[in-house]
Amino acid sequence: MKARVFVMLKDGVLDPQGAAVQHALGGLGFEGVEGVRQGKVIELDLAKGTTEETVREMCEKLLANTVIESYRIEMA
Amino acid sequence: MKARVFVMLKDGVLDPQGAAVQHALGGLGFEGVEGVRQGKVIELDLAKGTTEETVREMCEKLLANTVIESYRIEMA
């Protein structure tokens, strides 16, 4: 089975990567880009029967830094 | 309006970041993690009326390296 974890910086946390992308898009002539935030997707191939609870534990312990990042889990 | 772009390494392209995460999860005692791939999410705040076609152009020109990465666009 598969799980997908999305990790984004929390609102209010400075995102220099996102700012760099926004600046670069402007430089390439794309107009109307009002904001860019960049985050991570982590796709996990898991043994059958792994619960969302286990994935949540992985997020809390390793995948996300919950002080500055929020995460969202999608089981598939 | 918002667009979300997911950028993943193509199958067959080595993903050392994903491998490191997989190894670390094993070290933390999580069993049954059979594979991990790590990618990027880019959330764009766009001016009203921006088309998916424009976002696709952003991907081709800047957001993804289409030689080794594939991307998926979600308009919201």
PDB file of N, CA and C in Angstrom, chain A residues 12-68:
ATOM      1  N   GLY A  12       3.476  31.995   8.093  1.00  0.00           N
ATOM      2  CA  GLY A  12       4.234  32.884   8.948  1.00  0.00           C
ATOM      3  C   GLY A  12       5.694  32.510   9.048  1.00  0.00           C
ATOM      4  N   VAL A  13       6.021  31.293   8.648  1.00  0.00           N
ATOM      5  CA  VAL A  13       7.433  30.900   8.632  1.00  0.00           C
ATOM      6  C   VAL A  13       8.014  31.303   7.282  1.00  0.00           C
ATOM      7  N   LEU A  14       9.105  32.023   7.322  1.00  0.00           N
ATOM      8  CA  LEU A  14       9.753  32.510   6.107  1.00  0.00           C
ATOM      9  C   LEU A  14      10.109  31.348   5.191  1.00  0.00           C
ATOM     10  N   ASP A  15       9.834  31.494   3.890  1.00  0.00           N
ATOM     11  CA  ASP A  15      10.104  30.425   2.939  1.00  0.00           C
ATOM     12  C   ASP A  15      11.001  30.961   1.814  1.00  0.00           C
ATOM     13  N   PRO A  16      12.304  30.984   2.035  1.00  0.00           N
ATOM     14  CA  PRO A  16      13.220  31.572   1.051  1.00  0.00           C
ATOM     15  C   PRO A  16      13.203  30.830  -0.286  1.00  0.00           C
ATOM     16  N   GLN A  17      12.993  29.508  -0.251  1.00  0.00           N
ATOM     17  CA  GLN A  17      12.912  28.743  -1.496  1.00  0.00           C
ATOM     18  C   GLN A  17      11.738  29.218  -2.336  1.00  0.00           C
ATOM     19  N   GLY A  18      10.592  29.353  -1.671  1.00  0.00           N
ATOM     20  CA  GLY A  18       9.399  29.833  -2.362  1.00  0.00           C
ATOM     21  C   GLY A  18       9.610  31.236  -2.917  1.00  0.00           C
ATOM     22  N   ALA A  19      10.246  32.086  -2.125  1.00  0.00           N
ATOM     23  CA  ALA A  19      10.501  33.458  -2.569  1.00  0.00           C
ATOM     24  C   ALA A  19      11.416  33.468  -3.791  1.00  0.00           C
ATOM     25  N   ALA A  20      12.404  32.569  -3.798  1.00  0.00           N
ATOM     26  CA  ALA A  20      13.324  32.487  -4.932  1.00  0.00           C
ATOM     27  C   ALA A  20      12.582  32.056  -6.194  1.00  0.00           C
ATOM     28  N   VAL A  21      11.680  31.083  -6.051  1.00  0.00           N
ATOM     29  CA  VAL A  21      10.899  30.621  -7.202  1.00  0.00           C
ATOM     30  C   VAL A  21      10.022  31.762  -7.722  1.00  0.00           C
ATOM     31  N   GLN A  22       9.382  32.484  -6.791  1.00  0.00           N
ATOM     32  CA  GLN A  22       8.516  33.594  -7.199  1.00  0.00           C
ATOM     33  C   GLN A  22       9.310  34.642  -7.979  1.00  0.00           C
ATOM     34  N   HIS A  23      10.485  34.967  -7.480  1.00  0.00           N
ATOM     35  CA  HIS A  23      11.351  35.948  -8.125  1.00  0.00           C
ATOM     36  C   HIS A  23      11.754  35.463  -9.519  1.00  0.00           C
ATOM     37  N   ALA A  24      12.115  34.179  -9.613  1.00  0.00           N
ATOM     38  CA  ALA A  24      12.559  33.621 -10.891  1.00  0.00           C
ATOM     39  C   ALA A  24      11.423  33.605 -11.912  1.00  0.00           C
ATOM     40  N   LEU A  25      10.197  33.292 -11.458  1.00  0.00           N
ATOM     41  CA  LEU A  25       9.051  33.302 -12.367  1.00  0.00           C
ATOM     42  C   LEU A  25       8.820  34.715 -12.911  1.00  0.00           C
ATOM     43  N   GLY A  26       8.952  35.703 -12.031  1.00  0.00           N
ATOM     44  CA  GLY A  26       8.839  37.096 -12.470  1.00  0.00           C
ATOM     45  C   GLY A  26       9.890  37.420 -13.521  1.00  0.00           C
ATOM     46  N   GLY A  27      11.111  36.976 -13.282  1.00  0.00           N
ATOM     47  CA  GLY A  27      12.212  37.221 -14.206  1.00  0.00           C
ATOM     48  C   GLY A  27      11.988  36.573 -15.563  1.00  0.00           C
ATOM     49  N   LEU A  28      11.233  35.478 -15.586  1.00  0.00           N
ATOM     50  CA  LEU A  28      10.943  34.793 -16.849  1.00  0.00           C
ATOM     51  C   LEU A  28       9.738  35.413 -17.565  1.00  0.00           C
ATOM     52  N   GLY A  29       9.162  36.430 -16.952  1.00  0.00           N
ATOM     53  CA  GLY A  29       8.066  37.126 -17.622  1.00  0.00           C
ATOM     54  C   GLY A  29       6.678  36.645 -17.227  1.00  0.00           C
ATOM     55  N   PHE A  30       6.578  35.759 -16.250  1.00  0.00           N
ATOM     56  CA  PHE A  30       5.251  35.328 -15.790  1.00  0.00           C
ATOM     57  C   PHE A  30       4.695  36.385 -14.845  1.00  0.00           C
ATOM     58  N   GLU A  31       3.538  36.913 -15.200  1.00  0.00           N
ATOM     59  CA  GLU A  31       2.954  37.960 -14.372  1.00  0.00           C
ATOM     60  C   GLU A  31       1.848  37.389 -13.490  1.00  0.00           C
ATOM     61  N   GLY A  32       1.551  38.090 -12.434  1.00  0.00           N
ATOM     62  CA  GLY A  32       0.428  37.688 -11.603  1.00  0.00           C
ATOM     63  C   GLY A  32       0.733  36.559 -10.631  1.00  0.00           C
ATOM     64  N   VAL A  33       2.006  36.310 -10.388  1.00  0.00           N
ATOM     65  CA  VAL A  33       2.351  35.301  -9.380  1.00  0.00           C
ATOM     66  C   VAL A  33       2.446  36.019  -8.036  1.00  0.00           C
ATOM     67  N   GLU A  34       1.425  35.829  -7.210  1.00  0.00           N
ATOM     68  CA  GLU A  34       1.303  36.640  -5.991  1.00  0.00           C
ATOM     69  C   GLU A  34       1.980  36.011  -4.780  1.00  0.00           C
ATOM     70  N   GLY A  35       2.250  34.736  -4.865  1.00  0.00           N
ATOM     71  CA  GLY A  35       2.927  34.087  -3.747  1.00  0.00           C
ATOM     72  C   GLY A  35       3.305  32.672  -4.119  1.00  0.00           C
ATOM     73  N   VAL A  36       4.389  32.194  -3.554  1.00  0.00           N
ATOM     74  CA  VAL A  36       4.827  30.821  -3.804  1.00  0.00           C
ATOM     75  C   VAL A  36       5.319  30.231  -2.492  1.00  0.00           C
ATOM     76  N   ARG A  37       4.837  29.026  -2.183  1.00  0.00           N
ATOM     77  CA  ARG A  37       5.358  28.300  -1.021  1.00  0.00           C
ATOM     78  C   ARG A  37       5.838  26.950  -1.522  1.00  0.00           C
ATOM     79  N   GLN A  38       6.984  26.537  -1.056  1.00  0.00           N
ATOM     80  CA  GLN A  38       7.481  25.237  -1.493  1.00  0.00           C
ATOM     81  C   GLN A  38       7.535  24.256  -0.336  1.00  0.00           C
ATOM     82  N   GLY A  39       7.105  23.053  -0.600  1.00  0.00           N
ATOM     83  CA  GLY A  39       7.125  22.025   0.425  1.00  0.00           C
ATOM     84  C   GLY A  39       7.607  20.704  -0.136  1.00  0.00           C
ATOM     85  N   LYS A  40       7.433  19.666   0.652  1.00  0.00           N
ATOM     86  CA  LYS A  40       7.902  18.336   0.254  1.00  0.00           C
ATOM     87  C   LYS A  40       6.740  17.361   0.128  1.00  0.00           C
ATOM     88  N   VAL A  41       6.868  16.406  -0.785  1.00  0.00           N
ATOM     89  CA  VAL A  41       5.973  15.249  -0.831  1.00  0.00           C
ATOM     90  C   VAL A  41       6.845  14.044  -0.550  1.00  0.00           C
ATOM     91  N   ILE A  42       6.385  13.172   0.298  1.00  0.00           N
ATOM     92  CA  ILE A  42       7.108  11.927   0.546  1.00  0.00           C
ATOM     93  C   ILE A  42       6.163  10.775   0.253  1.00  0.00           C
ATOM     94  N   GLU A  43       6.514   9.952  -0.722  1.00  0.00           N
ATOM     95  CA  GLU A  43       5.691   8.802  -1.089  1.00  0.00           C
ATOM     96  C   GLU A  43       6.279   7.556  -0.450  1.00  0.00           C
ATOM     97  N   LEU A  44       5.461   6.896   0.346  1.00  0.00           N
ATOM     98  CA  LEU A  44       5.929   5.713   1.077  1.00  0.00           C
ATOM     99  C   LEU A  44       5.255   4.464   0.530  1.00  0.00           C
ATOM    100  N   ASP A  45       6.053   3.459   0.229  1.00  0.00           N
ATOM    101  CA  ASP A  45       5.542   2.125  -0.099  1.00  0.00           C
ATOM    102  C   ASP A  45       5.551   1.341   1.202  1.00  0.00           C
ATOM    103  N   LEU A  46       4.387   0.938   1.668  1.00  0.00           N
ATOM    104  CA  LEU A  46       4.321   0.326   3.001  1.00  0.00           C
ATOM    105  C   LEU A  46       3.785  -1.093   2.925  1.00  0.00           C
ATOM    106  N   ALA A  47       4.179  -1.891   3.883  1.00  0.00           N
ATOM    107  CA  ALA A  47       3.644  -3.243   3.980  1.00  0.00           C
ATOM    108  C   ALA A  47       2.140  -3.153   4.197  1.00  0.00           C
ATOM    109  N   LYS A  48       1.428  -4.143   3.669  1.00  0.00           N
ATOM    110  CA  LYS A  48      -0.028  -4.203   3.808  1.00  0.00           C
ATOM    111  C   LYS A  48      -0.425  -4.085   5.269  1.00  0.00           C
ATOM    112  N   GLY A  49      -1.460  -3.346   5.543  1.00  0.00           N
ATOM    113  CA  GLY A  49      -1.972  -3.278   6.901  1.00  0.00           C
ATOM    114  C   GLY A  49      -1.362  -2.176   7.743  1.00  0.00           C
ATOM    115  N   THR A  50      -0.415  -1.433   7.174  1.00  0.00           N
ATOM    116  CA  THR A  50       0.140  -0.307   7.930  1.00  0.00           C
ATOM    117  C   THR A  50      -0.952   0.746   8.098  1.00  0.00           C
ATOM    118  N   THR A  51      -1.096   1.254   9.311  1.00  0.00           N
ATOM    119  CA  THR A  51      -2.190   2.186   9.579  1.00  0.00           C
ATOM    120  C   THR A  51      -1.749   3.636   9.402  1.00  0.00           C
ATOM    121  N   GLU A  52      -2.733   4.487   9.242  1.00  0.00           N
ATOM    122  CA  GLU A  52      -2.458   5.921   9.155  1.00  0.00           C
ATOM    123  C   GLU A  52      -1.801   6.395  10.448  1.00  0.00           C
ATOM    124  N   GLU A  53      -2.151   5.752  11.548  1.00  0.00           N
ATOM    125  CA  GLU A  53      -1.573   6.107  12.842  1.00  0.00           C
ATOM    126  C   GLU A  53      -0.047   5.937  12.814  1.00  0.00           C
ATOM    127  N   THR A  54       0.412   4.848  12.185  1.00  0.00           N
ATOM    128  CA  THR A  54       1.852   4.608  12.079  1.00  0.00           C
ATOM    129  C   THR A  54       2.511   5.691  11.230  1.00  0.00           C
ATOM    130  N   VAL A  55       1.851   6.060  10.145  1.00  0.00           N
ATOM    131  CA  VAL A  55       2.403   7.102   9.274  1.00  0.00           C
ATOM    132  C   VAL A  55       2.481   8.431  10.032  1.00  0.00           C
ATOM    133  N   ARG A  56       1.444   8.683  10.847  1.00  0.00           N
ATOM    134  CA  ARG A  56       1.450   9.903  11.658  1.00  0.00           C
ATOM    135  C   ARG A  56       2.659   9.923  12.593  1.00  0.00           C
ATOM    136  N   GLU A  57       2.941   8.766  13.158  1.00  0.00           N
ATOM    137  CA  GLU A  57       4.100   8.650  14.052  1.00  0.00           C
ATOM    138  C   GLU A  57       5.412   8.928  13.294  1.00  0.00           C
ATOM    139  N   MET A  58       5.497   8.412  12.048  1.00  0.00           N
ATOM    140  CA  MET A  58       6.677   8.682  11.216  1.00  0.00           C
ATOM    141  C   MET A  58       6.841  10.183  10.989  1.00  0.00           C
ATOM    142  N   CYS A  59       5.705  10.856  10.768  1.00  0.00           N
ATOM    143  CA  CYS A  59       5.743  12.308  10.542  1.00  0.00           C
ATOM    144  C   CYS A  59       6.249  13.030  11.771  1.00  0.00           C
ATOM    145  N   GLU A  60       5.695  12.641  12.921  1.00  0.00           N
ATOM    146  CA  GLU A  60       6.057  13.334  14.164  1.00  0.00           C
ATOM    147  C   GLU A  60       7.516  13.103  14.530  1.00  0.00           C
ATOM    148  N   LYS A  61       8.006  11.895  14.236  1.00  0.00           N
ATOM    149  CA  LYS A  61       9.363  11.545  14.663  1.00  0.00           C
ATOM    150  C   LYS A  61      10.430  11.940  13.650  1.00  0.00           C
ATOM    151  N   LEU A  62      10.083  11.921  12.359  1.00  0.00           N
ATOM    152  CA  LEU A  62      11.133  12.122  11.361  1.00  0.00           C
ATOM    153  C   LEU A  62      10.768  13.054  10.207  1.00  0.00           C
ATOM    154  N   LEU A  63       9.587  12.831   9.618  1.00  0.00           N
ATOM    155  CA  LEU A  63       9.341  13.451   8.313  1.00  0.00           C
ATOM    156  C   LEU A  63       9.089  14.950   8.380  1.00  0.00           C
ATOM    157  N   ALA A  64       8.482  15.403   9.470  1.00  0.00           N
ATOM    158  CA  ALA A  64       8.192  16.834   9.581  1.00  0.00           C
ATOM    159  C   ALA A  64       8.818  17.391  10.856  1.00  0.00           C
ATOM    160  N   ASN A  65       9.237  18.627  10.781  1.00  0.00           N
ATOM    161  CA  ASN A  65       9.664  19.344  11.977  1.00  0.00           C
ATOM    162  C   ASN A  65       8.456  20.154  12.421  1.00  0.00           C
ATOM    163  N   THR A  66       7.716  19.611  13.407  1.00  0.00           N
ATOM    164  CA  THR A  66       6.392  20.173  13.713  1.00  0.00           C
ATOM    165  C   THR A  66       6.449  21.553  14.362  1.00  0.00           C
ATOM    166  N   VAL A  67       7.641  22.006  14.692  1.00  0.00           N
ATOM    167  CA  VAL A  67       7.750  23.378  15.209  1.00  0.00           C
ATOM    168  C   VAL A  67       7.453  24.367  14.081  1.00  0.00           C
ATOM    169  N   ILE A  68       7.975  24.082  12.907  1.00  0.00           N
ATOM    170  CA  ILE A  68       7.815  25.037  11.803  1.00  0.00           C
ATOM    171  C   ILE A  68       7.049  24.460  10.609  1.00  0.00           C
TER     172      ILE A  68
END
